[in-house]
XYZ file of C-alpha atoms in Angstrom:
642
model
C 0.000 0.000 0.000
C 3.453 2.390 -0.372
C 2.135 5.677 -2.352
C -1.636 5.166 -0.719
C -3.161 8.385 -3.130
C -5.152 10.583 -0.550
C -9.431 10.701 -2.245
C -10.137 13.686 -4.890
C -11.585 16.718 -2.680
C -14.613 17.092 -5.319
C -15.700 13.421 -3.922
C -17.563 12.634 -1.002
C -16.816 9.689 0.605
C -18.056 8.106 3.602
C -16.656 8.046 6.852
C -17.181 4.550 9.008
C -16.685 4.770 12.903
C -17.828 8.557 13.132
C -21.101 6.833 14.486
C -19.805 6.860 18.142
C -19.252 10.930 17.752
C -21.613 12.651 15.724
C -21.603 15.528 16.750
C -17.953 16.419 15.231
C -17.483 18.766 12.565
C -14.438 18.275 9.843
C -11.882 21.676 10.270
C -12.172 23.684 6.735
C -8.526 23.881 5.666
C -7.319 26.879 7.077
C -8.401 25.612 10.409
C -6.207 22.627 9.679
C -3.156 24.816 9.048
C -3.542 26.546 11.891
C -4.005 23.485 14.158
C -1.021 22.070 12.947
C 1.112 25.505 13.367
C 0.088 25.871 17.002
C 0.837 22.046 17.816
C 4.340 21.555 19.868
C 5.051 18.362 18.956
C 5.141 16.967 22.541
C 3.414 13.816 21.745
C 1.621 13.897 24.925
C -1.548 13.087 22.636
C -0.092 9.948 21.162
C 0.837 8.649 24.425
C -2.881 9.087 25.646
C -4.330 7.509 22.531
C -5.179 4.184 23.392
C -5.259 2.509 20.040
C -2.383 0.349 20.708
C -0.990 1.254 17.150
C -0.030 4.649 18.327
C 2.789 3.915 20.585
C 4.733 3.186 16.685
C 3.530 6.346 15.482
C 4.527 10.137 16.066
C 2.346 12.995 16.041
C 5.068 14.480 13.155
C 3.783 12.231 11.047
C 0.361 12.499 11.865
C 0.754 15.958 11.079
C 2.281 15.367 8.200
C -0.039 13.100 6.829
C -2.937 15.255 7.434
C -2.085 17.686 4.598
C -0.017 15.241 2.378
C -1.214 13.096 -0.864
C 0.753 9.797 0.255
C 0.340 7.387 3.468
C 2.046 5.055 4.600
C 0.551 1.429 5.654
C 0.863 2.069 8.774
C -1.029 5.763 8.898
C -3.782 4.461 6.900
C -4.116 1.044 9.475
C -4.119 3.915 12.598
C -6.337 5.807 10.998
C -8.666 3.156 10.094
C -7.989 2.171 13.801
C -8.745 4.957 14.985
C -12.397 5.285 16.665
C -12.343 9.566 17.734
C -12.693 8.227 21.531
C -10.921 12.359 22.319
C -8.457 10.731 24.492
C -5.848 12.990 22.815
C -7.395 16.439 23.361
C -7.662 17.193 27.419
C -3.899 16.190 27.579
C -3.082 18.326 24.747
C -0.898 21.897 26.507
C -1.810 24.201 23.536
C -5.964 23.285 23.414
C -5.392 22.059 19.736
C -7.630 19.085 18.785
C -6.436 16.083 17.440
C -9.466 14.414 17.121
C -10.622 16.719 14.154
C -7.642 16.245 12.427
C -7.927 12.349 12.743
C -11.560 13.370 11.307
C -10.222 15.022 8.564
C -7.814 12.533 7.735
C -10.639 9.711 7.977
C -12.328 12.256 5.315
C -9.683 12.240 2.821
C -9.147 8.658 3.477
C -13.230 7.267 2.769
C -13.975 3.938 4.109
C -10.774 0.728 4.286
C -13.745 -1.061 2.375
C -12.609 0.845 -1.064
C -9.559 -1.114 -0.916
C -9.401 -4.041 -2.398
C -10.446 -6.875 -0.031
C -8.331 -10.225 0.264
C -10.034 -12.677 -1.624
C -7.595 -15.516 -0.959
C -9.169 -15.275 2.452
C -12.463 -15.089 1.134
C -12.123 -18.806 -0.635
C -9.806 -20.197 2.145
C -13.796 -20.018 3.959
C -15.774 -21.663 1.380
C -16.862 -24.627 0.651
C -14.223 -27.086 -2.083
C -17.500 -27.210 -4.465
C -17.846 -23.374 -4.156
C -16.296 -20.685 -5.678
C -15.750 -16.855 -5.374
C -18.339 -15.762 -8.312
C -21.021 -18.138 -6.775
C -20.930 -16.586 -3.395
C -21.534 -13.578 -4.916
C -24.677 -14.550 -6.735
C -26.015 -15.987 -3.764
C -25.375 -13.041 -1.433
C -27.149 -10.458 -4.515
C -30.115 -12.732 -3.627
C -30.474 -11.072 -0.216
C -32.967 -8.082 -0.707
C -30.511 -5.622 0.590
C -27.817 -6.689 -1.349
C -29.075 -7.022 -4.253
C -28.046 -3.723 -5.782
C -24.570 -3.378 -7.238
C -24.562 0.343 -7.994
C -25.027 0.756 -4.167
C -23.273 -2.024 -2.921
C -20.207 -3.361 -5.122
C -18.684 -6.786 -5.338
C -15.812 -5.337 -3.042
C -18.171 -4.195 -0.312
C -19.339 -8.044 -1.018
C -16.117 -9.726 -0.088
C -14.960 -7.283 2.949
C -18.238 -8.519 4.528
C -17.833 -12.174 4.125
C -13.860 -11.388 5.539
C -15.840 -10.126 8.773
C -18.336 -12.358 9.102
C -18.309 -16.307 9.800
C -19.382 -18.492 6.939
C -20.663 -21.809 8.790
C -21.986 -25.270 7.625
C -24.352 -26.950 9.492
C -25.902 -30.317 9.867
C -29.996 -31.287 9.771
C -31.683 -30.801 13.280
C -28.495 -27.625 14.186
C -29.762 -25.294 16.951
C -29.084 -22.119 15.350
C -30.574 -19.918 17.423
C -32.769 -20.242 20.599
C -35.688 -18.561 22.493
C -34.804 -16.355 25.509
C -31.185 -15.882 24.716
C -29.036 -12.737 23.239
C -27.462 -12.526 20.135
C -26.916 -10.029 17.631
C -25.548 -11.483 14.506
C -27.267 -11.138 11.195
C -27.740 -14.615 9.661
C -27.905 -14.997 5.992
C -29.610 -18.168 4.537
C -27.154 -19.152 1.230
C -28.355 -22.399 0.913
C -30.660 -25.246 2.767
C -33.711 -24.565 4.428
C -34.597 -22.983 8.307
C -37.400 -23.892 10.478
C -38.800 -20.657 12.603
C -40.664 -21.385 15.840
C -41.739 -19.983 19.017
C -42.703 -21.564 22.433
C -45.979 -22.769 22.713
C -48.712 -24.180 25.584
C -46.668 -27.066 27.470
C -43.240 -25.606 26.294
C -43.664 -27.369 22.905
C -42.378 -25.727 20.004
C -44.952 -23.820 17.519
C -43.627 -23.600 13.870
C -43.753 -20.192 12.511
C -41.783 -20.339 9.025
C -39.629 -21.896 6.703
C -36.782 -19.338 5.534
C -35.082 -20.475 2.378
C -32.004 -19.829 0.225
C -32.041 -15.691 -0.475
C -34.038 -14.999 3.054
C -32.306 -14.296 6.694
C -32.865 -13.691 10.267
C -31.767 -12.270 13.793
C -32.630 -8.399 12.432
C -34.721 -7.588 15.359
C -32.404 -8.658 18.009
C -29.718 -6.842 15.988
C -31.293 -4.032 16.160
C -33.030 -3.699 19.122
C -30.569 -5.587 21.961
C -33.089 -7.782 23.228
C -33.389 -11.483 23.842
C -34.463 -14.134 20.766
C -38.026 -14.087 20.380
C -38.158 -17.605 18.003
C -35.881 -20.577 17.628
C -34.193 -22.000 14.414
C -33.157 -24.906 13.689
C -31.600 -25.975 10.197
C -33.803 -28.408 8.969
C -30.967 -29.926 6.242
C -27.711 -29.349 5.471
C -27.276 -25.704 5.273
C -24.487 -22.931 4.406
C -25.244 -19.659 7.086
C -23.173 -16.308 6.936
C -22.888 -15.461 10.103
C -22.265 -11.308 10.581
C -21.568 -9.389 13.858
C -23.478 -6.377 14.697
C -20.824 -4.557 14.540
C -20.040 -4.950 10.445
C -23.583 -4.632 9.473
C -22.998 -1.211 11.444
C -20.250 -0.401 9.146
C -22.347 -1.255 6.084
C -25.055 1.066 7.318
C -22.601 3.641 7.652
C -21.479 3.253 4.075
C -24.965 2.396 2.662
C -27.414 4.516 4.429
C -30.050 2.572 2.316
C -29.302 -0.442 4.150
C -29.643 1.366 7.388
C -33.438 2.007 6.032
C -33.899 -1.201 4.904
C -33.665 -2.964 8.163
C -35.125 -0.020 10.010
C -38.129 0.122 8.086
C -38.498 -3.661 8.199
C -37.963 -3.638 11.533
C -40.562 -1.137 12.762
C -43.084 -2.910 10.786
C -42.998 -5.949 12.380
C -42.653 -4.571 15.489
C -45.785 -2.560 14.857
C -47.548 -5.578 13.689
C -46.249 -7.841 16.851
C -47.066 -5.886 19.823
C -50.837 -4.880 17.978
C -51.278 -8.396 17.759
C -50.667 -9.233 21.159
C -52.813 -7.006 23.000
C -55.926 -8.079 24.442
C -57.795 -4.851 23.350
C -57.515 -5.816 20.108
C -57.925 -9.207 19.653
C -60.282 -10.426 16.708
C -59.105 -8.112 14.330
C -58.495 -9.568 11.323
C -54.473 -9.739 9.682
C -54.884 -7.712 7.128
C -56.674 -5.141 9.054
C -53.641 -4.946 11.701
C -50.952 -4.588 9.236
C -52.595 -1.630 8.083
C -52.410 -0.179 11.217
C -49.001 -0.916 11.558
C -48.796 0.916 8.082
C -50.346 3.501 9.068
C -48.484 4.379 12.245
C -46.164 6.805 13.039
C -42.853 5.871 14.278
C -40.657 8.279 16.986
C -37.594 7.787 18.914
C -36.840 9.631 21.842
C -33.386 9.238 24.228
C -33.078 8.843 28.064
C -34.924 11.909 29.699
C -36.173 13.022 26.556
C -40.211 13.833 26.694
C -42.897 12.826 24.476
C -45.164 15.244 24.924
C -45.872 18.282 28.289
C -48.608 18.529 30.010
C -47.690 22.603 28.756
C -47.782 21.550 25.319
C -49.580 23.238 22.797
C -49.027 19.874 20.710
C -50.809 17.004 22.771
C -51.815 14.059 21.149
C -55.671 13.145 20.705
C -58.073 11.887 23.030
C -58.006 8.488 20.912
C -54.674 8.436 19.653
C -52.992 4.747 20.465
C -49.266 5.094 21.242
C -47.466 1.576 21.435
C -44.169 1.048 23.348
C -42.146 -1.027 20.728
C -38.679 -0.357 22.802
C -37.659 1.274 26.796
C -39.306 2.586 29.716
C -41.375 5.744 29.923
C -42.551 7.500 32.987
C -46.160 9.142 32.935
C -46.434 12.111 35.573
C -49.097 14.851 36.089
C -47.023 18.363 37.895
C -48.592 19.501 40.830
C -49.271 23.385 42.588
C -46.147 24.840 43.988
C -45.392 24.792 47.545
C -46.715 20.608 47.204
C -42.943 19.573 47.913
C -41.893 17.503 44.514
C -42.769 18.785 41.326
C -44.799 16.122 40.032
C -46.625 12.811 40.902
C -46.191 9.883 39.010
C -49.159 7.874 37.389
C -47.646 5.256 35.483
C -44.878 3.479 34.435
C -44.894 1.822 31.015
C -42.512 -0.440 29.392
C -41.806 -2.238 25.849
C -45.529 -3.848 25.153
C -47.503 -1.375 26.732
C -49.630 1.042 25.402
C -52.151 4.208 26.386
C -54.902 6.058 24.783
C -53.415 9.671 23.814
C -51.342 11.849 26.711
C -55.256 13.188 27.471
C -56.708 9.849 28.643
C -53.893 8.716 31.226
C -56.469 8.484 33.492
C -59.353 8.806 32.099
C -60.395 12.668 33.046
C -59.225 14.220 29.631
C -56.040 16.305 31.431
C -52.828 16.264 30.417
C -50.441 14.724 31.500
C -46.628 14.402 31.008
C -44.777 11.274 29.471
C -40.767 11.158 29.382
C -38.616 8.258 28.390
C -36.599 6.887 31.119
C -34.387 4.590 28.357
C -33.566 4.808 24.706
C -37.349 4.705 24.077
C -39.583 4.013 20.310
C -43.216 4.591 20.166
C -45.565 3.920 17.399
C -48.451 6.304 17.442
C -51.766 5.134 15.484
C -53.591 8.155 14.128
C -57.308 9.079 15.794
C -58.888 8.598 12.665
C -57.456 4.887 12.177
C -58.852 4.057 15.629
C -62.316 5.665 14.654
C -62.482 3.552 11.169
C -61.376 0.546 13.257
C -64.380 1.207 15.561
C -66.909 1.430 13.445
C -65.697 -1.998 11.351
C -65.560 -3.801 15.241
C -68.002 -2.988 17.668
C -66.725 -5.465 20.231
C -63.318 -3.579 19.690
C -64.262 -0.333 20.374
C -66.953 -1.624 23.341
C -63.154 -2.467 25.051
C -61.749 0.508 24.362
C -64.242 2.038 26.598
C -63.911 -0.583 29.272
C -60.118 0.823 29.427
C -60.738 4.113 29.406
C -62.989 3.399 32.932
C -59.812 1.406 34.174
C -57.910 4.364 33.658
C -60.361 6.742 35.646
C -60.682 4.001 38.294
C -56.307 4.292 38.283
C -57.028 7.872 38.968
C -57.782 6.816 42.832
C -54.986 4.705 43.445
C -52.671 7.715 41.808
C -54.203 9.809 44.327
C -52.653 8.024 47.096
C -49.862 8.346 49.566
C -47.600 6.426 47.309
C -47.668 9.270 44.840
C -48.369 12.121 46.751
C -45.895 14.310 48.527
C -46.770 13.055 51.658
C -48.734 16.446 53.926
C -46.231 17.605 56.739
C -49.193 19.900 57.789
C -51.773 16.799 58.715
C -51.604 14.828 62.125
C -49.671 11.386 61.354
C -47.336 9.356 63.270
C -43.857 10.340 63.155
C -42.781 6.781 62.115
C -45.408 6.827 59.464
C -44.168 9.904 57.816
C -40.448 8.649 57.969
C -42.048 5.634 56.850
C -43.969 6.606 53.963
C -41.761 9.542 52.922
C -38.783 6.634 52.590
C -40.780 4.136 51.037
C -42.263 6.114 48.397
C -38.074 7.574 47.613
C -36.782 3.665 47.400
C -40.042 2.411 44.979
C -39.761 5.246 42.595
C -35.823 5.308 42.924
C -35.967 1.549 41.516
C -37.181 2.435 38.195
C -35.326 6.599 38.063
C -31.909 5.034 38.463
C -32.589 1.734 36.118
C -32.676 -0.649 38.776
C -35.619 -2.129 36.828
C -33.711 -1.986 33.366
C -31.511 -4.104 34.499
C -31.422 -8.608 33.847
C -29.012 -9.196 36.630
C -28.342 -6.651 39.858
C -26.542 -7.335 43.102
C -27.629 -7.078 46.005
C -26.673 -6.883 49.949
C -29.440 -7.675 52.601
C -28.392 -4.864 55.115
C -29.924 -6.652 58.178
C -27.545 -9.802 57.463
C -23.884 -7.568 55.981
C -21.026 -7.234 58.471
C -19.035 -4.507 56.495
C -16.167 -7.208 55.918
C -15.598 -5.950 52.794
C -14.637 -9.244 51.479
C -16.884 -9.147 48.484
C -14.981 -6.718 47.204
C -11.868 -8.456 48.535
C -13.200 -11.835 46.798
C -13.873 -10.078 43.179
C -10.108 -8.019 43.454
C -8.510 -12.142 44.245
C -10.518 -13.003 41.111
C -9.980 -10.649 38.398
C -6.748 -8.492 39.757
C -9.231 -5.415 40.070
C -12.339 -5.050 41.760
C -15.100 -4.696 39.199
C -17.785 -3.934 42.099
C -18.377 -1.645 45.100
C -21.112 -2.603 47.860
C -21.876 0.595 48.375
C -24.801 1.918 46.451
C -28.547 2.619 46.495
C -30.522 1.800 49.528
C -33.851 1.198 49.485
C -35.478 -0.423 52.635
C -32.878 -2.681 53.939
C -31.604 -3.860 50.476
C -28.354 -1.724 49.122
C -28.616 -2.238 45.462
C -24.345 -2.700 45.127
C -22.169 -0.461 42.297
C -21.521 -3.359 39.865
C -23.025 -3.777 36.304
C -26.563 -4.821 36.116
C -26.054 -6.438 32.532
C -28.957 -3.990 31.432
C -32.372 -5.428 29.166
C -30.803 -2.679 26.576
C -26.854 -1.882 26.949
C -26.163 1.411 25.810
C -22.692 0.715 26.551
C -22.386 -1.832 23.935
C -22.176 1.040 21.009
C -18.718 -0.370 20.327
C -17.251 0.048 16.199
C -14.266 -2.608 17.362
C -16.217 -4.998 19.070
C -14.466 -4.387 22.534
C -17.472 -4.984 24.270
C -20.295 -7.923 23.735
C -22.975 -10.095 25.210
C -23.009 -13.638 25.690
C -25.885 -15.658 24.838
C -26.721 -16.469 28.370
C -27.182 -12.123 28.716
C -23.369 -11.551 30.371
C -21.764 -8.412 29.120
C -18.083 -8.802 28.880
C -14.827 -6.916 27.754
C -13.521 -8.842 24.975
C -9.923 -8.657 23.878
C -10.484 -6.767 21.209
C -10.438 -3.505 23.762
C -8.122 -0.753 23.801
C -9.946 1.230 26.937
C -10.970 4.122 24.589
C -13.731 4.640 27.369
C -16.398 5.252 25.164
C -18.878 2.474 26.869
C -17.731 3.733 30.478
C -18.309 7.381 29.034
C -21.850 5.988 27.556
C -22.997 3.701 30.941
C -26.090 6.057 33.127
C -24.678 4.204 35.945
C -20.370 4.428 35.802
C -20.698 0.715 36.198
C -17.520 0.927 33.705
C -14.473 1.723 34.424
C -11.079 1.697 32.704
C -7.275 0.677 33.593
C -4.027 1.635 32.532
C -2.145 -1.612 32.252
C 1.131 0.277 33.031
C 0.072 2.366 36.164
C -1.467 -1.075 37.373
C 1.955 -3.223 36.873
C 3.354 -0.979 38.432
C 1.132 0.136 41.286
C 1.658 -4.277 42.071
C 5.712 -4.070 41.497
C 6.607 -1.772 45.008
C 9.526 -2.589 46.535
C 11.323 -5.054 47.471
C 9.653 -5.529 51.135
C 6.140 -4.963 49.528
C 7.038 -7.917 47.165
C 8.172 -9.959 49.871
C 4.886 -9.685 52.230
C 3.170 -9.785 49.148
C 3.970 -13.425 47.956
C 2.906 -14.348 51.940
C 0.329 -12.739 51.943
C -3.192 -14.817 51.749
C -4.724 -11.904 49.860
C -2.378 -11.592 47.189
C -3.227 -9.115 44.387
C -2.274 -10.468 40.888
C -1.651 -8.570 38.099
C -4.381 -7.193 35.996
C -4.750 -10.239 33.151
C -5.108 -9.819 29.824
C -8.742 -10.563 29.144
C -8.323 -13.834 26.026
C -12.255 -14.104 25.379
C -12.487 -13.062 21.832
C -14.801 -10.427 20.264
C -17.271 -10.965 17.359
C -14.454 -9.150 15.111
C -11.413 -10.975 15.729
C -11.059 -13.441 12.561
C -7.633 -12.620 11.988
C -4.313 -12.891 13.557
C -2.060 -9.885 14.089
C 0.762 -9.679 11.717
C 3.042 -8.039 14.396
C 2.108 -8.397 18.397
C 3.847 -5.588 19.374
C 1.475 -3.924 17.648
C -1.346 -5.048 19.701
C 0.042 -4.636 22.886
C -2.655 -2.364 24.804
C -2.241 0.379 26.975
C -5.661 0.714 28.804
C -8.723 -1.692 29.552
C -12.105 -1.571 30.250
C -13.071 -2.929 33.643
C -16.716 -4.130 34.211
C -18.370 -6.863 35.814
C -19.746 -10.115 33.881
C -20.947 -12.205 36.477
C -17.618 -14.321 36.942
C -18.345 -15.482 33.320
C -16.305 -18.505 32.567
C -16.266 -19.764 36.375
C -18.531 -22.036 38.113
C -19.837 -19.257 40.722
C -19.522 -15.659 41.342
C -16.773 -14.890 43.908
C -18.786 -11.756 45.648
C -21.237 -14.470 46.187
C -19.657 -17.385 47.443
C -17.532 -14.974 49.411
C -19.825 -13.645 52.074
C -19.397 -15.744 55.199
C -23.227 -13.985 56.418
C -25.190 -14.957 52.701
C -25.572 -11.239 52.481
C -24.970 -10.819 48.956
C -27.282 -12.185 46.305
C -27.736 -11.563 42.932
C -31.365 -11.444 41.763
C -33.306 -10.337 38.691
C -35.075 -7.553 39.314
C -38.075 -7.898 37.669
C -39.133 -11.101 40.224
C -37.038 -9.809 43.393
C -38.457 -6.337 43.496
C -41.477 -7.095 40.865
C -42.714 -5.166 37.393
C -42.510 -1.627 37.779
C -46.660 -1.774 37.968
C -46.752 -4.299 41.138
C -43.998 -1.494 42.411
C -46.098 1.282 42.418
C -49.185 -0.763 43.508
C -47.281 -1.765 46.451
């Protein structure tokens, strides 16, 4: 790649990994200049870069190759490599930004999938009776592939390098109910049974997905568990493709982004509509209109749908489905009432309510806010009135709901939501009481207690502050991934330690540092370089990250320190270097001195790979327990019934 020819300014070419910081803007090229005039050429930047790469490269040359028409290999790999984490700026003495230049240089650069991909890799995988041009024909049979203006052969083959082409036998589990995964699976040959658990656990058929069709979109795109099996029902030839490369083709190919988005929604749509009880009896055909017809909105953590102060509330008989996250439904109350507002409701992925008027059945508003990455479907009044007059019975329990609402209204009313009245004559104890317990229930859901698959937790009445849960987890994994300290509601602290959460926000990850096993663990794979974007990303700094050199140190001391050390029945070991592979690494480094890491993220996975969690076993009082939160504390509606 000697004499790499920087991209024509007049062409615009895409930038992959930018995803992770979008709010960047390139530098026009007098900012560049100017940038690159100021800079000191300490390399203080390129010693904070955590791309391992960088400890081979100088920021001369960086420089340099910002403003010049040849690269070498090794400035187009770091720049490729590179994933504008802005570990480089805060160090930097003069305030210049080395991120944007990276940015620029990414610019100039386009996407590594406009080189030419190694196809001697690409038949290594395939089958003796297969060859490269028949691949190809079967992957244009895919409905997003199919168009090679968009998408050309080259694009093609740097996917299948990515991915994992697999052969498997008739009656294969490929995929099962319950569990996590988030690889794309494309059918290229054989046929795929699709089925779902039915009454007695036995397995309903859905489908049979043939050569040209695929699955495992939804969980790729919306982090939850499988919601069907598969099993190959012959002898079938599966390409298998991480998350994180379809990402990359999305970023290329914004059409393919719509594609699955689009597809996805649908179905989604169609799913929960079909599920609910008020609507049950409605025939196919008229459901997947609705789904047609609805209107689709995404909303991030804290953002709200809709104010009670609104001048744009939704109609009295407008449906809004829940397809993804948590929202919270509040009404504000007069000033001088204590808090600012009492909550009604919360509603999760599945639920639904009649318009922000109808909350509880009064015709007030009310406000809704999204408490996690949150998508709502919203089916237009008039959609619900044609439905109603088409099915009686359907509208008949529309009504019924609306009185369940305004019967809600009551139990909203009470002390659980209410700021509780300083100014009436109650026990002491009760107001401690009810003022506490009405903190800890709604505290549950505000700091994601709820949101999270696996939490742990320390029975107050039972801990003896020994601290050896922490002491247990440091023997373990060299560094303490948890703190027992943490929320306290009741006599149940709620411990600092990843809660392996229904929807990881943390796992927005371009190298794959970060995954999920199928059993719902979130790990650090080895493909991390500690860029800190998931720890930056976490609500709940359940992430942290290490310097490998600070920690080897820290362990080395002296000579003495050493010596009681290797007594010692608590010895620390040294920070390891985590060897569970990531969904990207298919290839072995060509030099391992270039992969030798500087920082690591640090995060608990639930001892994954051992036969028991050491903070666990540890506690000599059974103290510590790790629960789901959904059956230990119950659904955030049993909460705020309680």
């Amino acid at each position: 790649m000697q004499g790499f020819k920087a991209s024509r300014p007049e062409e615009v070419q895409p930038v992959p990994g930018t995803e992770l910081q979008r709010a960047l803007r390139p530098l026009t090229p007098e900012q560049l200049r100017f940038e690159i005039d100021m800079c000191i050429g300490c390399d203080r930047c390129m010693r904070a870069c955590p791309v391992p790469l960088s400890s081979k490269i100088s920021i001369a040359e960086l420089n340099k190759a910002t403003i010049d028409d040849e690269l070498s290999p090794l400035l187009v790999r770091f720049t490729d490599e590179c994933v504008l984490c802005g570990s480089c700026v805060p160090v930097c003495p003069v305030d210049n930004h080395r991120d944007l230049l990276m940015l620029s240089l990414k610019e100039r650069l386009g996407t590594s999938w406009e080189n030419k991909a190694d196809i001697e890799r690409v038949r290594d995988m395939l089958p003796k009776s297969w060859s490269v041009s028949q691949l190809l024909t079967r992957l244009r049979e895919q409905p997003m592939l199919g168009d090679e203006m968009l998408i050309p052969d080259n694009y093609l083959l740097h996917l299948v390098n990515s991915s994992q082409l697999r052969i498997t036998q008739p009656g294969s589990w490929l995929m099962r109910e319950g569990e996590f995964g988030r690889d794309l699976v494309l059918i290229l040959s054989g046929r795929v049974e699709i089925s779902s658990t039915g009454p007695g656990e036995a397995g309903l058929p859905l489908a049979v997905l043939r050569r040209g069709e695929y699955f495992g979109e939804h969980e790729m795109l919306s982090g939850q568990t499988r919601q069907t099996s598969a099993y190959a029902i012959g002898k079938c030839a599966l390409l298998v493709i991480p998350e994180q490369v379809v990402q990359r083709l999305m970023e290329i190919v914004p059409e393919v982004r719509v594609f699955f988005e689009s597809l996805h929604l649908e179905r989604s749509i169609e799913a929960v509509l079909r599920r609910l009880p008020l609507l049950q009896g409605i025939a196919t055909i008229d459901l997947r209109h609705l789904a047609e017809q609805a209107i689709t909105r995404r909303y991030e953590r804290g953002e709200q749908l809709f104010d009670e102060e609104s001048q744009d509330q939704p109609e009295r008989e407008t449906l809004h489905l829940l397809l993804d996250g948590f929202v919270k439904v509040a009404r504000k109350l007069p000033p001088g009432k204590g808090r600012k507002e009492r909550i009604i409701a919360y509603r999760q992925n599945g639920d639904y309510f009649a318009g922000g008027l109808d909350m509880l059945g009064d015709q007030r508003a009310v406000k809704v806010s999204a408490i996690t990455r949150t998508t709502v479907a919203e089916v237009p009044r008039r959609e619900l009135l044609s439905l109603f007059r088409r099915y009686p019975e359907v509208k008949k329990r529309f009504q019924q709901q609306l009185q369940l609402y305004n019967d809600a209204k009551l139990a909203a009313q009470s002390a659980i939501f209410e700021p509780f009245q300083f100014d009436q004559e109650q026990p002491a104890a009760s107001t401690t009481s009810n003022a506490a317990a009405r903190a800890g229930l709604h505290a549950l859901v505000d700091d994601g207690v709820i949101e999270g698959t696996e939490v742990l937790v320390i029975d107050l009445a039972k801990c003896i502050h020994c601290n050896e849960c922490e002491e247990a987890c440091e023997r373990r994994h060299g560094h303490s991934r948890m703190n027992r300290n943490g929320l306290v509601v009741g006599n149940i602290s709620i411990a600092t330690a990843c809660r392996q959460c229904q929807d990881p926000v943390c796992m927005l990850c371009s190298r794959a540092g970060i995954a999920r096993l199928p059993s719902g663990e979130v790990y650090i794979t080895e493909s991390c370089i500690g860029c800190g974007i998931c720890a930056e990303r976490c609500p709940y700094d359940n992430i942290s990250i290490v310097d490998l050199e600070e920690q080897q140190t820290q362990h080395q001391g002296d000579l003495w320190r050493s010596f009681s050390a290797f007594f010692s029945s608590k010895k620390r070991k040294l920070l390891p270097i985590l060897t569970t592979p990531g969904p990207l690494d298919n290839t072995s480094p060509l030099d391992p001195a270039e992969e030798i890491r500087k920082k690591i993220a640090v995060k608990c996975d639930l001892c994954a790979g051992y036969n028991d969690q050491a903070c666990v076993q540890a506690c000599p009082t059974g103290a510590a327990i790790r629960v789901n939160p959904r059956t230990f504390f119950g659904s955030t509606e049993e909460i705020l019934l309680k």
